[in-house]
Short mmCIF file of N, CA, C and O in Angstrom, two decimals:
data_model
loop_
_atom_site.label_atom_id
_atom_site.label_comp_id
_atom_site.label_asym_id
_atom_site.label_seq_id
_atom_site.Cartn_x
_atom_site.Cartn_y
_atom_site.Cartn_z
N UNK H 1 0.85 -1.17 0.00
CA UNK H 1 0.00 0.00 0.00
C UNK H 1 0.89 1.23 0.00
O UNK H 1 1.81 1.34 0.81
N UNK H 2 0.63 2.15 -0.89
CA UNK H 2 1.43 3.37 -0.97
C UNK H 2 0.83 4.44 -0.06
O UNK H 2 -0.36 4.75 -0.15
N UNK H 3 1.68 4.99 0.81
CA UNK H 3 1.26 6.07 1.69
C UNK H 3 2.51 6.68 2.29
O UNK H 3 3.57 6.07 2.27
N UNK H 4 2.39 7.92 2.79
CA UNK H 4 3.55 8.49 3.49
C UNK H 4 3.53 7.98 4.93
O UNK H 4 2.59 7.32 5.37
N UNK H 5 4.60 8.29 5.69
CA UNK H 5 4.77 7.68 7.00
C UNK H 5 3.58 7.94 7.91
O UNK H 5 3.05 7.02 8.52
N UNK H 6 3.13 9.19 8.00
CA UNK H 6 2.03 9.48 8.94
C UNK H 6 0.73 8.82 8.49
O UNK H 6 -0.04 8.33 9.33
N UNK H 7 0.47 8.78 7.18
CA UNK H 7 -0.73 8.10 6.69
C UNK H 7 -0.67 6.60 7.01
O UNK H 7 -1.65 6.01 7.45
N UNK H 8 0.49 6.00 6.75
CA UNK H 8 0.65 4.57 7.04
C UNK H 8 0.48 4.31 8.53
O UNK H 8 -0.13 3.31 8.93
N UNK H 9 1.04 5.19 9.36
CA UNK H 9 0.93 5.00 10.81
C UNK H 9 -0.55 5.03 11.22
O UNK H 9 -0.99 4.18 12.01
N UNK H 10 -1.30 5.97 10.67
CA UNK H 10 -2.75 6.03 10.97
C UNK H 10 -3.45 4.76 10.50
O UNK H 10 -4.30 4.22 11.20
N UNK H 11 -3.07 4.27 9.31
CA UNK H 11 -3.69 3.05 8.78
C UNK H 11 -3.34 1.83 9.64
O UNK H 11 -4.16 0.94 9.82
N UNK H 12 -2.13 1.80 10.18
CA UNK H 12 -1.75 0.71 11.07
C UNK H 12 -2.60 0.76 12.34
O UNK H 12 -3.12 -0.26 12.79
N UNK H 13 -2.74 1.96 12.90
CA UNK H 13 -3.52 2.10 14.13
C UNK H 13 -4.99 1.73 13.95
O UNK H 13 -5.60 1.18 14.86
N UNK H 14 -5.56 2.02 12.77
CA UNK H 14 -6.98 1.70 12.60
C UNK H 14 -7.22 0.37 11.88
O UNK H 14 -8.35 0.06 11.52
N UNK H 15 -6.14 -0.44 11.69
CA UNK H 15 -6.29 -1.79 11.18
C UNK H 15 -6.34 -1.93 9.67
O UNK H 15 -6.59 -3.03 9.17
N UNK H 16 -6.10 -0.86 8.91
CA UNK H 16 -6.11 -0.97 7.45
C UNK H 16 -4.87 -1.69 6.92
O UNK H 16 -4.91 -2.27 5.83
N UNK H 17 -3.75 -1.62 7.65
CA UNK H 17 -2.57 -2.40 7.31
C UNK H 17 -2.14 -3.16 8.57
O UNK H 17 -2.46 -2.76 9.69
N UNK H 18 -1.42 -4.28 8.36
CA UNK H 18 -1.07 -5.16 9.48
C UNK H 18 0.36 -4.98 9.97
O UNK H 18 0.62 -5.18 11.16
N UNK H 19 1.29 -4.65 9.09
CA UNK H 19 2.70 -4.57 9.47
C UNK H 19 3.30 -3.31 8.88
O UNK H 19 3.04 -2.95 7.73
N UNK H 20 4.14 -2.65 9.68
CA UNK H 20 4.83 -1.44 9.22
C UNK H 20 6.19 -1.39 9.90
O UNK H 20 6.31 -1.67 11.08
N UNK H 21 7.20 -1.03 9.14
CA UNK H 21 8.53 -0.88 9.70
C UNK H 21 8.83 0.56 10.03
O UNK H 21 8.02 1.46 9.80
N UNK H 22 10.01 0.77 10.62
CA UNK H 22 10.53 2.11 10.90
C UNK H 22 9.70 2.88 11.93
O UNK H 22 9.51 4.08 11.82
N UNK H 23 9.20 2.17 12.93
CA UNK H 23 8.48 2.82 14.03
C UNK H 23 9.35 2.72 15.27
O UNK H 23 9.72 1.63 15.70
N UNK H 24 9.69 3.85 15.84
CA UNK H 24 10.49 3.86 17.06
C UNK H 24 9.66 3.37 18.23
O UNK H 24 8.48 3.73 18.37
N UNK H 25 10.28 2.57 19.08
CA UNK H 25 9.60 2.02 20.25
C UNK H 25 9.34 3.12 21.28
O UNK H 25 10.18 3.97 21.54
N UNK H 26 8.16 3.10 21.85
CA UNK H 26 7.85 3.90 23.03
C UNK H 26 6.88 3.10 23.88
O UNK H 26 6.16 2.23 23.36
N UNK H 27 6.87 3.34 25.18
CA UNK H 27 5.95 2.62 26.06
C UNK H 27 4.50 2.85 25.64
O UNK H 27 3.68 1.94 25.67
N UNK H 28 4.20 4.09 25.24
CA UNK H 28 2.83 4.42 24.80
C UNK H 28 2.44 3.61 23.57
O UNK H 28 1.35 3.04 23.51
N UNK H 29 3.34 3.52 22.59
CA UNK H 29 3.05 2.74 21.38
C UNK H 29 2.95 1.25 21.68
O UNK H 29 2.15 0.54 21.08
N UNK H 30 3.75 0.76 22.62
CA UNK H 30 3.75 -0.66 22.96
C UNK H 30 2.42 -1.08 23.58
O UNK H 30 2.10 -2.28 23.59
N UNK H 31 1.64 -0.14 24.09
CA UNK H 31 0.31 -0.47 24.62
C UNK H 31 -0.69 -0.74 23.50
O UNK H 31 -1.70 -1.39 23.71
N UNK H 32 -0.38 -0.23 22.28
CA UNK H 32 -1.31 -0.35 21.16
C UNK H 32 -0.86 -1.33 20.08
O UNK H 32 -1.65 -1.75 19.27
N UNK H 33 0.45 -1.66 20.05
CA UNK H 33 0.97 -2.48 18.96
C UNK H 33 2.12 -3.36 19.44
O UNK H 33 2.70 -3.11 20.49
N UNK H 34 2.42 -4.37 18.66
CA UNK H 34 3.51 -5.28 18.98
C UNK H 34 4.78 -4.84 18.28
O UNK H 34 4.75 -4.32 17.17
N UNK H 35 5.90 -5.04 18.96
CA UNK H 35 7.22 -4.75 18.39
C UNK H 35 8.01 -6.05 18.35
O UNK H 35 7.86 -6.90 19.22
N UNK H 36 8.87 -6.19 17.35
CA UNK H 36 9.71 -7.38 17.25
C UNK H 36 10.73 -7.39 18.39
O UNK H 36 11.06 -6.35 18.95
N UNK H 37 11.22 -8.59 18.71
CA UNK H 37 12.24 -8.71 19.75
C UNK H 37 13.56 -8.09 19.30
O UNK H 37 14.30 -7.56 20.10
N UNK H 38 13.85 -8.19 18.03
CA UNK H 38 15.10 -7.66 17.47
C UNK H 38 14.82 -6.35 16.74
O UNK H 38 13.82 -6.25 16.02
N UNK H 39 15.67 -5.36 16.89
CA UNK H 39 15.46 -4.10 16.16
C UNK H 39 15.70 -4.30 14.66
O UNK H 39 16.47 -5.16 14.25
N UNK H 40 15.01 -3.52 13.85
CA UNK H 40 15.22 -3.61 12.40
C UNK H 40 16.39 -2.74 11.96
O UNK H 40 16.82 -2.82 10.82
N UNK H 41 16.90 -1.92 12.84
CA UNK H 41 18.01 -1.05 12.49
C UNK H 41 18.41 -0.20 13.68
O UNK H 41 17.94 -0.41 14.80
N UNK H 42 19.26 0.75 13.42
CA UNK H 42 19.74 1.64 14.47
C UNK H 42 19.71 3.06 13.95
O UNK H 42 20.10 3.32 12.80
N UNK H 43 19.22 3.97 14.76
CA UNK H 43 19.22 5.38 14.39
C UNK H 43 20.23 6.12 15.24
O UNK H 43 20.37 5.84 16.43
N UNK H 44 20.91 7.06 14.64
CA UNK H 44 21.82 7.92 15.38
C UNK H 44 21.32 9.34 15.23
O UNK H 44 21.02 9.80 14.14
N UNK H 45 21.23 10.04 16.34
CA UNK H 45 20.80 11.42 16.34
C UNK H 45 22.04 12.28 16.50
O UNK H 45 22.82 12.10 17.42
N UNK H 46 22.22 13.19 15.56
CA UNK H 46 23.45 13.97 15.49
C UNK H 46 23.10 15.44 15.60
O UNK H 46 22.17 15.92 14.97
N UNK H 47 23.88 16.15 16.41
CA UNK H 47 23.71 17.59 16.56
C UNK H 47 24.78 18.27 15.72
O UNK H 47 25.96 18.09 15.95
N UNK H 48 24.34 19.00 14.72
CA UNK H 48 25.25 19.75 13.85
C UNK H 48 25.25 21.20 14.29
O UNK H 48 24.20 21.75 14.60
N UNK H 49 26.42 21.82 14.31
CA UNK H 49 26.52 23.20 14.76
C UNK H 49 27.17 24.07 13.70
O UNK H 49 27.97 23.60 12.88
N UNK H 50 26.84 25.34 13.72
CA UNK H 50 27.46 26.34 12.86
C UNK H 50 28.85 26.65 13.43
O UNK H 50 28.97 27.28 14.48
N UNK H 51 29.89 26.21 12.77
CA UNK H 51 31.25 26.35 13.31
C UNK H 51 31.78 27.77 13.24
O UNK H 51 32.82 28.07 13.81
N UNK H 52 31.06 28.67 12.56
CA UNK H 52 31.49 30.07 12.58
C UNK H 52 31.23 30.69 13.95
O UNK H 52 31.78 31.72 14.29
N UNK H 53 30.43 30.02 14.76
CA UNK H 53 30.17 30.45 16.13
C UNK H 53 31.23 29.78 17.01
O UNK H 53 31.10 28.63 17.39
N UNK H 54 32.27 30.49 17.33
CA UNK H 54 33.45 29.88 17.95
C UNK H 54 33.27 29.50 19.42
O UNK H 54 34.13 28.87 19.98
N UNK H 55 32.14 29.86 20.04
CA UNK H 55 31.97 29.44 21.43
C UNK H 55 31.36 28.04 21.54
O UNK H 55 31.09 27.55 22.61
N UNK H 56 31.16 27.39 20.40
CA UNK H 56 30.64 26.03 20.39
C UNK H 56 31.83 25.06 20.37
O UNK H 56 32.71 25.18 19.54
N UNK H 57 31.84 24.14 21.32
CA UNK H 57 32.91 23.16 21.40
C UNK H 57 32.34 21.76 21.44
O UNK H 57 31.14 21.58 21.38
N UNK H 58 33.21 20.76 21.55
CA UNK H 58 32.74 19.38 21.54
C UNK H 58 32.85 18.68 22.88
O UNK H 58 32.22 17.67 23.09
N UNK H 59 33.65 19.18 23.80
CA UNK H 59 33.89 18.42 25.02
C UNK H 59 32.99 18.84 26.19
O UNK H 59 32.60 18.00 26.99
N UNK H 60 32.66 20.09 26.31
CA UNK H 60 31.82 20.57 27.41
C UNK H 60 30.47 20.97 26.85
O UNK H 60 30.35 21.93 26.10
N UNK H 61 29.44 20.20 27.20
CA UNK H 61 28.11 20.43 26.63
C UNK H 61 27.44 21.70 27.13
O UNK H 61 26.46 22.14 26.58
N UNK H 62 27.96 22.32 28.18
CA UNK H 62 27.35 23.53 28.73
C UNK H 62 27.34 24.67 27.71
O UNK H 62 26.56 25.61 27.83
N UNK H 63 28.21 24.59 26.70
CA UNK H 63 28.20 25.63 25.66
C UNK H 63 26.86 25.71 24.96
O UNK H 63 26.53 26.71 24.34
N UNK H 64 26.04 24.64 25.06
CA UNK H 64 24.75 24.61 24.37
C UNK H 64 23.67 25.39 25.11
O UNK H 64 22.64 25.69 24.53
N UNK H 65 23.89 25.72 26.39
CA UNK H 65 22.89 26.48 27.14
C UNK H 65 22.48 27.73 26.38
O UNK H 65 23.34 28.52 25.96
N UNK H 66 21.20 27.89 26.18
CA UNK H 66 20.67 29.09 25.54
C UNK H 66 20.77 29.11 24.02
O UNK H 66 20.28 30.05 23.39
N UNK H 67 21.38 28.10 23.42
CA UNK H 67 21.51 28.08 21.96
C UNK H 67 20.16 27.76 21.32
O UNK H 67 19.28 27.15 21.93
N UNK H 68 20.00 28.17 20.09
CA UNK H 68 18.79 27.90 19.31
C UNK H 68 19.07 26.68 18.42
O UNK H 68 19.98 26.72 17.59
N UNK H 69 18.30 25.62 18.62
CA UNK H 69 18.52 24.37 17.90
C UNK H 69 17.33 24.08 17.00
O UNK H 69 16.19 23.99 17.46
N UNK H 70 17.61 23.94 15.73
CA UNK H 70 16.57 23.60 14.76
C UNK H 70 16.23 22.12 14.84
O UNK H 70 17.11 21.27 14.94
N UNK H 71 14.94 21.84 14.83
CA UNK H 71 14.46 20.45 14.83
C UNK H 71 13.06 20.43 14.27
O UNK H 71 12.32 21.40 14.41
N UNK H 72 12.71 19.34 13.62
CA UNK H 72 11.33 19.15 13.19
C UNK H 72 10.54 18.81 14.44
O UNK H 72 10.76 17.77 15.07
N UNK H 73 9.68 19.73 14.86
CA UNK H 73 8.99 19.61 16.15
C UNK H 73 8.14 18.35 16.25
O UNK H 73 7.58 17.89 15.27
N UNK H 74 8.08 17.83 17.46
CA UNK H 74 7.26 16.66 17.81
C UNK H 74 7.65 15.40 17.04
O UNK H 74 6.80 14.56 16.77
N UNK H 75 8.93 15.30 16.68
CA UNK H 75 9.44 14.09 16.05
C UNK H 75 10.46 13.45 16.98
O UNK H 75 10.90 14.07 17.96
N UNK H 76 10.87 12.25 16.67
CA UNK H 76 11.83 11.54 17.53
C UNK H 76 13.13 12.32 17.73
O UNK H 76 13.63 12.38 18.85
N UNK H 77 13.71 12.95 16.68
CA UNK H 77 14.93 13.72 16.95
C UNK H 77 14.73 14.84 17.98
O UNK H 77 15.59 15.05 18.83
N UNK H 78 13.60 15.52 17.94
CA UNK H 78 13.36 16.58 18.91
C UNK H 78 13.14 15.99 20.31
O UNK H 78 13.62 16.53 21.31
N UNK H 79 12.46 14.86 20.38
CA UNK H 79 12.25 14.20 21.67
C UNK H 79 13.60 13.75 22.24
O UNK H 79 13.87 13.94 23.43
N UNK H 80 14.45 13.19 21.40
CA UNK H 80 15.78 12.74 21.85
C UNK H 80 16.63 13.94 22.28
O UNK H 80 17.40 13.85 23.23
N UNK H 81 16.50 15.08 21.59
CA UNK H 81 17.21 16.29 21.97
C UNK H 81 16.80 16.70 23.39
O UNK H 81 17.65 17.01 24.22
N UNK H 82 15.51 16.68 23.67
CA UNK H 82 15.00 17.04 25.00
C UNK H 82 15.55 16.09 26.06
O UNK H 82 15.97 16.54 27.13
N UNK H 83 15.56 14.80 25.75
CA UNK H 83 16.10 13.82 26.71
C UNK H 83 17.58 14.08 26.95
O UNK H 83 18.05 14.00 28.09
N UNK H 84 18.35 14.38 25.90
CA UNK H 84 19.78 14.67 26.02
C UNK H 84 20.00 15.91 26.88
O UNK H 84 20.86 15.94 27.74
N UNK H 85 19.18 16.94 26.65
CA UNK H 85 19.27 18.17 27.44
C UNK H 85 19.02 17.87 28.92
O UNK H 85 19.77 18.33 29.79
N UNK H 86 17.96 17.12 29.20
CA UNK H 86 17.63 16.80 30.58
C UNK H 86 18.75 16.00 31.25
O UNK H 86 19.10 16.26 32.41
N UNK H 87 19.32 15.07 30.52
CA UNK H 87 20.41 14.24 31.05
C UNK H 87 21.65 15.07 31.37
O UNK H 87 22.35 14.80 32.34
N UNK H 88 21.91 16.10 30.56
CA UNK H 88 23.12 16.90 30.72
C UNK H 88 22.89 18.25 31.39
O UNK H 88 23.82 19.06 31.48
N UNK H 89 21.68 18.50 31.88
CA UNK H 89 21.39 19.76 32.57
C UNK H 89 21.51 20.97 31.67
O UNK H 89 22.03 22.01 32.08
N UNK H 90 21.03 20.85 30.44
CA UNK H 90 21.15 21.90 29.43
C UNK H 90 19.75 22.33 29.00
O UNK H 90 18.83 21.52 28.93
N UNK H 91 19.60 23.60 28.66
CA UNK H 91 18.34 24.08 28.12
C UNK H 91 18.63 24.86 26.84
O UNK H 91 19.44 25.79 26.84
N UNK H 92 18.00 24.45 25.75
CA UNK H 92 18.12 25.19 24.48
C UNK H 92 16.74 25.63 24.04
O UNK H 92 15.72 25.15 24.54
N UNK H 93 16.73 26.54 23.09
CA UNK H 93 15.47 26.96 22.47
C UNK H 93 15.28 26.13 21.20
O UNK H 93 16.13 26.15 20.31
N UNK H 94 14.20 25.37 21.12
CA UNK H 94 13.92 24.55 19.95
C UNK H 94 13.21 25.42 18.91
O UNK H 94 12.22 26.07 19.20
N UNK H 95 13.76 25.42 17.70
CA UNK H 95 13.20 26.20 16.60
C UNK H 95 12.75 25.21 15.53
O UNK H 95 13.54 24.36 15.09
N UNK H 96 11.50 25.31 15.10
CA UNK H 96 10.99 24.38 14.09
C UNK H 96 11.69 24.61 12.75
O UNK H 96 11.83 25.75 12.30
N UNK H 97 12.14 23.53 12.14
CA UNK H 97 12.67 23.55 10.77
C UNK H 97 11.87 22.53 9.97
O UNK H 97 11.53 21.47 10.47
N UNK H 98 11.57 22.88 8.72
CA UNK H 98 10.70 22.03 7.91
C UNK H 98 11.44 21.04 7.03
O UNK H 98 10.94 19.97 6.74
N UNK H 99 12.63 21.42 6.55
CA UNK H 99 13.37 20.57 5.62
C UNK H 99 14.81 21.07 5.53
O UNK H 99 15.18 22.04 6.20
N UNK H 100 15.62 20.42 4.68
CA UNK H 100 17.03 20.80 4.55
C UNK H 100 17.20 22.24 4.10
O UNK H 100 18.08 22.95 4.59
N UNK H 101 16.37 22.69 3.16
CA UNK H 101 16.47 24.08 2.68
C UNK H 101 16.18 25.07 3.81
O UNK H 101 16.84 26.10 3.91
N UNK H 102 15.21 24.74 4.64
CA UNK H 102 14.87 25.60 5.77
C UNK H 102 16.03 25.66 6.77
O UNK H 102 16.36 26.73 7.29
N UNK H 103 16.68 24.52 7.01
CA UNK H 103 17.84 24.48 7.91
C UNK H 103 18.94 25.37 7.36
O UNK H 103 19.50 26.20 8.08
N UNK H 104 19.26 25.22 6.08
CA UNK H 104 20.33 26.02 5.46
C UNK H 104 20.02 27.51 5.56
O UNK H 104 20.90 28.32 5.88
N UNK H 105 18.77 27.88 5.28
CA UNK H 105 18.37 29.29 5.34
C UNK H 105 18.50 29.83 6.76
O UNK H 105 19.05 30.92 6.97
N UNK H 106 18.02 29.07 7.74
CA UNK H 106 18.06 29.54 9.13
C UNK H 106 19.49 29.59 9.66
O UNK H 106 19.81 30.48 10.46
N UNK H 107 20.36 28.68 9.24
CA UNK H 107 21.77 28.76 9.62
C UNK H 107 22.40 30.01 9.01
O UNK H 107 23.10 30.76 9.69
N UNK H 108 22.16 30.23 7.71
CA UNK H 108 22.75 31.38 7.02
C UNK H 108 22.28 32.70 7.61
O UNK H 108 23.05 33.66 7.70
N UNK H 109 21.03 32.75 8.06
CA UNK H 109 20.46 33.97 8.65
C UNK H 109 20.71 34.05 10.15
O UNK H 109 20.17 34.94 10.82
N UNK H 110 21.46 33.09 10.70
CA UNK H 110 21.78 33.03 12.13
C UNK H 110 20.53 32.98 13.01
O UNK H 110 20.50 33.53 14.10
N UNK H 111 19.48 32.30 12.48
CA UNK H 111 18.26 32.10 13.25
C UNK H 111 18.39 30.88 14.16
O UNK H 111 17.64 30.74 15.12
N UNK H 112 19.32 29.97 13.81
CA UNK H 112 19.62 28.82 14.64
C UNK H 112 21.14 28.69 14.75
O UNK H 112 21.87 29.13 13.86
N UNK H 113 21.59 28.12 15.87
CA UNK H 113 23.01 27.90 16.09
C UNK H 113 23.42 26.48 15.72
O UNK H 113 24.59 26.20 15.47
N UNK H 114 22.45 25.57 15.72
CA UNK H 114 22.72 24.16 15.44
C UNK H 114 21.40 23.53 15.02
O UNK H 114 20.34 24.14 15.08
N UNK H 115 21.48 22.28 14.55
CA UNK H 115 20.26 21.54 14.27
C UNK H 115 20.50 20.07 14.55
O UNK H 115 21.63 19.59 14.53
N UNK H 116 19.41 19.38 14.85
CA UNK H 116 19.49 17.95 15.18
C UNK H 116 18.90 17.18 14.01
O UNK H 116 17.91 17.59 13.41
N UNK H 117 19.56 16.06 13.70
CA UNK H 117 19.18 15.24 12.57
C UNK H 117 19.45 13.79 12.93
O UNK H 117 20.22 13.50 13.83
N UNK H 118 18.81 12.88 12.25
CA UNK H 118 19.09 11.46 12.48
C UNK H 118 19.55 10.82 11.19
O UNK H 118 19.23 11.28 10.09
N UNK H 119 20.36 9.79 11.35
CA UNK H 119 20.83 9.06 10.16
C UNK H 119 20.67 7.58 10.37
O UNK H 119 20.46 7.11 11.44
#
């Protein structure tokens, strides 16, 4: 069945399709659907930064306090960013980005200092 991710997810939830891949596990989702014992893959969430901003470093995460981080809101990368912030005692401003072109534009206009992406 051809559909985009959100349409397919809705179809899975209402029983129109039986199996779908590429769904991240969450306790909430596990109450509604079954997950395989073995993962189908691994995702890495990467924080990219504008290196022209010289106060950004790699060893001390406190440099991220107060930075503006682009993320597609309410997606797994943004959720993982929030968890990482909580774990490291950091607070950033999350700025919605829609796609790669939007990220490039917001970096060039200094509207964001970094962005989170998954691979």
